Coordinates of C-alpha atoms and ligand atoms in Angstrom, one line a residue:
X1 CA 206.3 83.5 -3.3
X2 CA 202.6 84.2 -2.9
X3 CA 201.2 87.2 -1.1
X4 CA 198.1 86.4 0.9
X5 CA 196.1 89.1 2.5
X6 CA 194.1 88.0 5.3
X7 CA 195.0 84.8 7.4
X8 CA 191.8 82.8 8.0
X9 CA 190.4 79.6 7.0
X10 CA 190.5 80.5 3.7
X11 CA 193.5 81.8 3.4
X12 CA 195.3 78.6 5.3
X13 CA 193.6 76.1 2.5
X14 CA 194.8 78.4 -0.1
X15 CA 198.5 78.1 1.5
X16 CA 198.1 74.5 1.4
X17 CA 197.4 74.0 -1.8
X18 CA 199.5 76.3 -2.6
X19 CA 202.5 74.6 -0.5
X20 CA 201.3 70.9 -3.1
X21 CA 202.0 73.2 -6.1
X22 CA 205.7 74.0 -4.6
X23 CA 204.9 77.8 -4.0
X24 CA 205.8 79.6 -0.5
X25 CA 203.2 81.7 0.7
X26 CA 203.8 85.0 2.6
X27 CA 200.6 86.1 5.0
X28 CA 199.5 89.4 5.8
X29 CA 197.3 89.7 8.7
X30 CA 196.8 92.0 11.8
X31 CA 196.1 89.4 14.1
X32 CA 199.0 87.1 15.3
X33 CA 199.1 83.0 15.1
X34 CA 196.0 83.5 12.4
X35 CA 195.0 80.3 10.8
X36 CA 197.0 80.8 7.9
X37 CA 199.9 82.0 9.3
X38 CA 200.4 78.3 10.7
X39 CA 201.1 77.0 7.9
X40 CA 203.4 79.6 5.8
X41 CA 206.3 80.0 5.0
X42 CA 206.2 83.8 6.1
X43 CA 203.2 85.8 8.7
X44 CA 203.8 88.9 9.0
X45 CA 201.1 91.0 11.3
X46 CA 200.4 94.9 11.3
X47 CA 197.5 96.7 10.4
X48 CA 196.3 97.2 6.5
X49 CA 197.0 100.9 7.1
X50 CA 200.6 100.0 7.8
X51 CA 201.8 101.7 4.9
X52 CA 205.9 100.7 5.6
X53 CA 204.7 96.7 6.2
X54 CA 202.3 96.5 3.2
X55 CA 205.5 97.9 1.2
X56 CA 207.8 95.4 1.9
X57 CA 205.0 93.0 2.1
X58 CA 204.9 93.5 -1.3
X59 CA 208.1 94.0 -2.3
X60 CA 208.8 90.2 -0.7
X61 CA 206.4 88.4 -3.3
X62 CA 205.4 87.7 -7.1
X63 CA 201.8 88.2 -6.7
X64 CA 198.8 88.8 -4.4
X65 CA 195.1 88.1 -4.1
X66 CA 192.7 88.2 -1.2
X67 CA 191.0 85.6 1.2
X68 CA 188.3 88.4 3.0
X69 CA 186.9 91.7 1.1
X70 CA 187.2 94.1 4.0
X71 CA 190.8 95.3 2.9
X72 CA 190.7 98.7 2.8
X73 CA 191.2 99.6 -0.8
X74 CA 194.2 101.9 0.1
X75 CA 196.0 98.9 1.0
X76 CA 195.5 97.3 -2.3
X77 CA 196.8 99.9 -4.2
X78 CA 199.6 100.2 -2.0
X79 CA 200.6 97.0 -2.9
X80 CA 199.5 97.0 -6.9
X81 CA 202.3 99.7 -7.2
X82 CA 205.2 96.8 -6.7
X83 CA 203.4 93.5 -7.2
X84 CA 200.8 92.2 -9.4
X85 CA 197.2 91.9 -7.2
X86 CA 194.6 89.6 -8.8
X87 CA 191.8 89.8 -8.5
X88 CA 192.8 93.5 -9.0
X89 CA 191.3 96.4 -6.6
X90 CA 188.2 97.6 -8.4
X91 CA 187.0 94.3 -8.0
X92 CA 187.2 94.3 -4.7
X93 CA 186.0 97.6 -4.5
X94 CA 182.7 96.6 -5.9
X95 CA 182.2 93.6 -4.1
X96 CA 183.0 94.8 -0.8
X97 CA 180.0 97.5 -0.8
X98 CA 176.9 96.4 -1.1
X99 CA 175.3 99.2 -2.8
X100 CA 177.8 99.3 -5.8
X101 CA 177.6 95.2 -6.5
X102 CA 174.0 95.9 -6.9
X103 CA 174.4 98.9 -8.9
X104 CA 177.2 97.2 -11.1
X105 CA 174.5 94.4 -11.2
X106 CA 171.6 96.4 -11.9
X107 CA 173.3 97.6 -14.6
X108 CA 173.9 95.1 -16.6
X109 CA 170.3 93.3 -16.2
X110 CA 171.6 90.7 -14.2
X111 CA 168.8 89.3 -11.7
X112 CA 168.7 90.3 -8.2
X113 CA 166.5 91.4 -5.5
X114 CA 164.2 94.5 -6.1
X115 CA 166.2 97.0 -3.9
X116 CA 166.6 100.7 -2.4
X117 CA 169.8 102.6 -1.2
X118 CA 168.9 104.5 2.0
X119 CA 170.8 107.0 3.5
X120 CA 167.9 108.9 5.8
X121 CA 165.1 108.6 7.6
X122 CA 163.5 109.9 5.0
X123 CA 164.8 108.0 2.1
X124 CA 163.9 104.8 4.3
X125 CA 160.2 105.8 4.6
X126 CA 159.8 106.2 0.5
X127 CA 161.8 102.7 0.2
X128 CA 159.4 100.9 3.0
X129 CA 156.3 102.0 1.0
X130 CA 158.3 100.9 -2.2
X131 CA 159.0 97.6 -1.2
X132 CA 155.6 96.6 -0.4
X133 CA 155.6 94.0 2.0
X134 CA 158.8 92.2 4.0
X135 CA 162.4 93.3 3.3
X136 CA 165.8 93.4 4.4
X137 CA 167.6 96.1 5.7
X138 CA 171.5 95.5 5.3
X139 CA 174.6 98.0 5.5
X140 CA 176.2 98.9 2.5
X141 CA 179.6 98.2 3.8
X142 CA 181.6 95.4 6.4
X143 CA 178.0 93.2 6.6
X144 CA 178.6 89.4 6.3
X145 CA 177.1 86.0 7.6
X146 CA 173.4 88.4 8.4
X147 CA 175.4 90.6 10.4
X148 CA 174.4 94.7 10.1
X149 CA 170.9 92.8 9.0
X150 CA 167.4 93.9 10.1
X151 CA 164.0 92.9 9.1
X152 CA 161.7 95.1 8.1
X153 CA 158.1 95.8 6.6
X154 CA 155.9 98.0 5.0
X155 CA 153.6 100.0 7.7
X156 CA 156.9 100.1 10.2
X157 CA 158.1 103.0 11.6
X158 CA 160.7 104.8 9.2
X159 CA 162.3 106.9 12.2
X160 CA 161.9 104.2 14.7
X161 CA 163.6 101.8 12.5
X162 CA 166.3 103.7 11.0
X163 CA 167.9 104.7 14.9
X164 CA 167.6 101.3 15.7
X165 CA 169.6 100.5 12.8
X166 CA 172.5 102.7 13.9
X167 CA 171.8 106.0 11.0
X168 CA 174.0 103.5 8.9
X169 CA 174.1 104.2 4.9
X170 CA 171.6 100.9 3.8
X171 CA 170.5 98.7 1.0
X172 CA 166.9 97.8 1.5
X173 CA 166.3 94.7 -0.4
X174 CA 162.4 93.3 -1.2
X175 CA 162.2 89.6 0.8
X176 CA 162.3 86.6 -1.6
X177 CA 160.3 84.0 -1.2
X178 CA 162.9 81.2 -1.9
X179 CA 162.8 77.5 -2.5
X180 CA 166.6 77.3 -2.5
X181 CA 170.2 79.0 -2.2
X182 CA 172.4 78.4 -4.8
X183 CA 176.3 79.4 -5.0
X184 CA 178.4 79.4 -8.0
X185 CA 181.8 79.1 -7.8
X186 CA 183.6 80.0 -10.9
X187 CA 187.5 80.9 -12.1
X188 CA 189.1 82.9 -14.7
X189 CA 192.4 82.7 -15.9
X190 CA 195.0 85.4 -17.3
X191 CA 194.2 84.6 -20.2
X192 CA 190.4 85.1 -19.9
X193 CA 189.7 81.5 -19.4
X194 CA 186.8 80.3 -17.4
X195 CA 185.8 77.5 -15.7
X196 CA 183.3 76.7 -13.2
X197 CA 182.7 74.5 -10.0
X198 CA 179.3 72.1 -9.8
X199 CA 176.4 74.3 -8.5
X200 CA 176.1 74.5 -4.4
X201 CA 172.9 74.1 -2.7
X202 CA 173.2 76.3 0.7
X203 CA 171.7 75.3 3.9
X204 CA 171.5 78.4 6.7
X205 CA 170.6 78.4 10.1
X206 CA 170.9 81.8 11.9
X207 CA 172.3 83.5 8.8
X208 CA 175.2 81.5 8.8
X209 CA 176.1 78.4 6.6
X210 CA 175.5 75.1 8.0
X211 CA 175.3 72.6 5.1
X212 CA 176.0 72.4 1.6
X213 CA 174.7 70.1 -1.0
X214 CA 176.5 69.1 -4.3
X215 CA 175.2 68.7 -6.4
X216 CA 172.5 71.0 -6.5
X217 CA 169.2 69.3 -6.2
X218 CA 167.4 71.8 -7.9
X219 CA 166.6 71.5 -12.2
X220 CA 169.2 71.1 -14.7
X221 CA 168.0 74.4 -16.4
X222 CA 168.4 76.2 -13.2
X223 CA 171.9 75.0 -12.7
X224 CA 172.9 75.7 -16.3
X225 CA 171.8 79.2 -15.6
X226 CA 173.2 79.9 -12.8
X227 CA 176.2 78.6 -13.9
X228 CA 175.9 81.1 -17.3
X229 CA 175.4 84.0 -14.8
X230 CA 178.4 83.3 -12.8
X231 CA 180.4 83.0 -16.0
X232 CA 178.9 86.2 -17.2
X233 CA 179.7 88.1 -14.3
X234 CA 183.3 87.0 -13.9
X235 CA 183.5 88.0 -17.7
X236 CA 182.2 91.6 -17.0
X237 CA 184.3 91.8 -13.5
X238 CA 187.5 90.8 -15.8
X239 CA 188.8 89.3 -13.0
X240 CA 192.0 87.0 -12.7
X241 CA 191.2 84.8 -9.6
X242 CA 188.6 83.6 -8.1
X243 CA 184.5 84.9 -8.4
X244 CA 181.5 83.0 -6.0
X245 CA 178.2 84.1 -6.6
X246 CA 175.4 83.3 -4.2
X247 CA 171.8 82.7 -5.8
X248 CA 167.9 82.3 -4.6
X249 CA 166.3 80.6 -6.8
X250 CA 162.5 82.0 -6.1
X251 CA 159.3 79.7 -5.4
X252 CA 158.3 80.8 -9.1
X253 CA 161.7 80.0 -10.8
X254 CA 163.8 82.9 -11.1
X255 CA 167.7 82.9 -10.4
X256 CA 168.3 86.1 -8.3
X257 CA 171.9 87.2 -7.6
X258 CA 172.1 87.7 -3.6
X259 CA 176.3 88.1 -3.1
X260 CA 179.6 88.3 -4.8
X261 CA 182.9 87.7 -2.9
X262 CA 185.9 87.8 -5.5
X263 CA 187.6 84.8 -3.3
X264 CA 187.1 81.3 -2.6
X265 CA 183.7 80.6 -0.8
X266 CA 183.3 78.4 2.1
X267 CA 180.2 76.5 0.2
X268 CA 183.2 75.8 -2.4
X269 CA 185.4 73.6 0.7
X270 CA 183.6 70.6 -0.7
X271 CA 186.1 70.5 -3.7
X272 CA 189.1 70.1 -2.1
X273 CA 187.6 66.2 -1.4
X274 CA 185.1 65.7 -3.8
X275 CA 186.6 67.7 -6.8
X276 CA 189.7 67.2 -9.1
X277 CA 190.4 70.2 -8.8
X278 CA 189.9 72.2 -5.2
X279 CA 188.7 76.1 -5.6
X280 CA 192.0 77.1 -3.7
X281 CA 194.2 75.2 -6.0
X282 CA 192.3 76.6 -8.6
X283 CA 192.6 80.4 -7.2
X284 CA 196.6 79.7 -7.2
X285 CA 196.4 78.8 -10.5
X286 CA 194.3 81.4 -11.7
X287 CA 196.1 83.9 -10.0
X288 CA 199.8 82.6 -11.2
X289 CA 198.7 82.6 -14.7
X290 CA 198.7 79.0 -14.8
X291 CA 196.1 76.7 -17.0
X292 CA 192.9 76.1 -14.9
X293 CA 192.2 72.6 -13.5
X294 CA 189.3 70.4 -14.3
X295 CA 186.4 70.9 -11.8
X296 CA 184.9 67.5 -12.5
X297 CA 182.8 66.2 -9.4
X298 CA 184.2 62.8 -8.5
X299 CA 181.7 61.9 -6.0
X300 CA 178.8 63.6 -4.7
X301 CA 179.5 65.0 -1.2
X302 CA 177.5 67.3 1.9
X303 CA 179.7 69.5 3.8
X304 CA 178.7 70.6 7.1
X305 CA 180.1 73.8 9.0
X306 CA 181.5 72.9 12.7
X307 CA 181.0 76.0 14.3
X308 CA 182.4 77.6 17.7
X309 CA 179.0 76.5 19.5
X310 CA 180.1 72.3 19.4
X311 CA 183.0 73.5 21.3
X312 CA 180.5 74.0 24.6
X313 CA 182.2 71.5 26.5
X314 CA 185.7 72.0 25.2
X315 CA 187.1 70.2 21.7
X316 CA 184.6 67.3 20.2
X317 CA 185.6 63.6 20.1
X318 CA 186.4 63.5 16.7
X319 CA 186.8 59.7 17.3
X320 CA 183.6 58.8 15.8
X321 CA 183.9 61.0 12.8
X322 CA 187.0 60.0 12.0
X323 CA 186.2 56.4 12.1
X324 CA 183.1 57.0 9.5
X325 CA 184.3 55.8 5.8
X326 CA 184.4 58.7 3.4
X327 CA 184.2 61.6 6.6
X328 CA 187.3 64.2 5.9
X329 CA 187.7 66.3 8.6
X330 CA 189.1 69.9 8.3
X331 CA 190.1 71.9 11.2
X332 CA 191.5 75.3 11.1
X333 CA 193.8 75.7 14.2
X334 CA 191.8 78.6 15.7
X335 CA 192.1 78.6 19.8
X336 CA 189.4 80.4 21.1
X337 CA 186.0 78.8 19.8
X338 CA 183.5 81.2 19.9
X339 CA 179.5 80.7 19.3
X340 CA 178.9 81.0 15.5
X341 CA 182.3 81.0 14.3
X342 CA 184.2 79.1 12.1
X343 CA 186.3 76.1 13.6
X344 CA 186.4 73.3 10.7
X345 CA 184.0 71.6 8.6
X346 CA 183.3 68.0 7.9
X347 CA 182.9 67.1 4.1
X348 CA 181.0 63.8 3.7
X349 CA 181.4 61.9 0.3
X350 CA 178.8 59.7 -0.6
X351 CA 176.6 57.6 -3.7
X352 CA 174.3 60.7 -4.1
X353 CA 173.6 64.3 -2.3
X354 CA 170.8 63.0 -0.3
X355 CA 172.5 60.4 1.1
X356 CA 175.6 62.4 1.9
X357 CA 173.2 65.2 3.6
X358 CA 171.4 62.6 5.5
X359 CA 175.2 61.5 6.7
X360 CA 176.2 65.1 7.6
X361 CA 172.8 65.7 9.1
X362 CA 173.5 63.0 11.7
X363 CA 177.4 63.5 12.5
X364 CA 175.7 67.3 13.2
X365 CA 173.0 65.7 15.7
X366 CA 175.8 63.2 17.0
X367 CA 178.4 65.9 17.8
X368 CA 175.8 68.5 19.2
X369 CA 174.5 66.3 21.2
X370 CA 177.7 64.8 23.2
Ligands
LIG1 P1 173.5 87.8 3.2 O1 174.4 88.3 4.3 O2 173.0 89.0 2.3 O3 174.1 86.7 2.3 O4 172.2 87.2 3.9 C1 172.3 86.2 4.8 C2 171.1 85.2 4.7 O5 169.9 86.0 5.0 C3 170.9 84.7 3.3 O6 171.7 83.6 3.0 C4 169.4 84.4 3.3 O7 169.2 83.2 4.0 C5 168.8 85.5 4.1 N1 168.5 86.6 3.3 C6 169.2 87.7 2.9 N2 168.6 88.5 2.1 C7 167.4 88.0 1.8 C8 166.3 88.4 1.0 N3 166.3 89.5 0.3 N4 165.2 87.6 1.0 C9 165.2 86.4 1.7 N5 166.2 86.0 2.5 C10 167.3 86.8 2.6

């Protein structure tokens, strides 16, 4: 029996591929009916500071991991004291807080964006003349998909800026001028092990993903080093699970680390159609111990996010994409579709990345339009 803490998308694809492998999986989630819970063989719901449920939570399974980082880090080591958690807590604990993944990045020289941790006014105004130009403002804690984001520049207002920004504890991170982002989606076993997924080429629109490209289109020497970084990092995290690391890679060349989330990535949903192995069989393997799978591309693919905002006239016709050769569709049982979140996505399988974007890029117009 595996323990699953959180109950969305990510957590119902790892149940399912869980569920192919012949484990049960046991979902802890506050919210009732949650995506993952539908397709368990146990949901339990209560709060993460339910100290008596995360008990026998834990008590009820072999071993846990993790499908969303803001689990308060009691919780985790609640649960470590009766059941194996992998990735284990510190990981989390770095990942989840933006000023200590840069710091545990900083330290050990591993590329990312020039940045300043702000926790005044004050501190704000040195890091606005610092940055020299256009930045990002971000929380250090519970930011994700450009949420608790704020652009900024040098020449604005320090005090102006940092009410507007709620007096919130901030990372303020130089702008890069990128030609791409790049994720990175990379397993380690037990036994030290790694392995790592093609490299992802992101496409956002309003912070949040909208298409992703595999492979990469960017230089073979890029890829091989982003794919070295990744490696490096989930070496130095010492993590038993699954590591996704987001890239820029800058108008003059450089790889710079942007994120870390110590779980399956929703760039990586490609693989569960286009890979031998998918990430979320490959976090159930990592996490019971077992021998990693091959990640071998068998066809180039484009997947495309289907967001809350297709649902403006109640559920799409899936007709037409379902009778497109090559077109899986994924949806993730949620009821209430809101603008910008996450519904399904499509994952389009094609001779080459271009012509599977090209694909995605009209089932996108096709369905927004109807
Ligand atoms: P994040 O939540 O940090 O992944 O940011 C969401 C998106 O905002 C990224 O995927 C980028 O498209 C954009 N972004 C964030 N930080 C920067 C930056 N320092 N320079 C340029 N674009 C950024």
């Amino acid at each position: 029996m595996l323990g699953v803490l959180g109950g969305g998308q990510l957590g119902r694809m790892f149940a399912l591929d869980a569920a192919r492998l012949g484990y049960r999986v046991h979902v802890f989630d506050p919210e009732a009916n949650c995506p993952a819970g539908q397709v368990s063989a146990i949901e339990v719901n209560a709060p993460y500071s339910d100290e008596g449920a995360l008990k026998r939570f834990a008590g009820a399974v072999d071993a846990v991991t993790y499908e969303f980082e803001n689990i308060p880090l009691r919780a985790i080591e609640v649960i470590a004291e009766l059941a194996p958690v992998r990735p284990r807590g510190e990981v989390l604990h770095i990942c989840q807080h933006r000023e200590r993944e840069k710091n545990f990045l900083a330290a050990r020289g591993i590329p990312c964006a020039p940045f300043w941790v702000v926790d005044s006014a004050e501190e704000l105004a040195d890091a606005l003349r610092a940055v020299d130009g256009p930045g990002v403002l971000k929380t250090a804690e519970f930011g994700y998909d450009g949420k608790g984001q704020m652009r900024v520049r040098t020449g604005d207002d320090p005090h102006e800026v940092w009410t507007r920004f709620g007096r919130r504890r901030a990372v303020l991170e130089g702008w890069v001028d990128f030609t791409h982002e790049l994720s990175v989606i990379c397993a380690r076993g037990l036994d030290g092990a790694t392995s790592v997924f093609p490299v992802i080429e992101n496409r956002h629109t309003d912070h949040i993903l909208d298409f992703s490209i595999i492979p990469s289109r960017v230089p073979e020497a890029a890829q091989a080093e982003a794919r070295s970084i990744a490696q490096g990092i989930v070496a130095a995290l010492d993590i038993a699970g699954i590591l996704a690391v987001e890239f820029f890679l800058s108008r003059d060349g450089r790889l710079l680390v942007n994120e870390l989330a110590p779980r399956p990535h929703n760039s990586g949903h490609f693989s569960l159609d286009a890979c031998v192995t998918s990430q979320f069989e490959q976090q159930v393997r990592a996490v019971c111990g077992l021998p990693l799978g091959s990640t071998e591309l068998l066809r180039p693919a484009a997947m495309l996010n289907l967001l809350g905002d297709l649902w403006k006239n109640g559920e799409p016709a899936w007709d037409e994409v379902l009778a497109e050769p090559d077109v899986k569709l994924h949806l993730y049982g949620k009821d209430a579709a809101r603008l910008g979140r996450k519904m399904g996505h499509i994952c389009v399988l094609a001779d080459s990345a271009d012509e599977a974007l090209r694909r995605a890029e009209r089932i996108k117009a096709s369905l927004s339009s109807a």
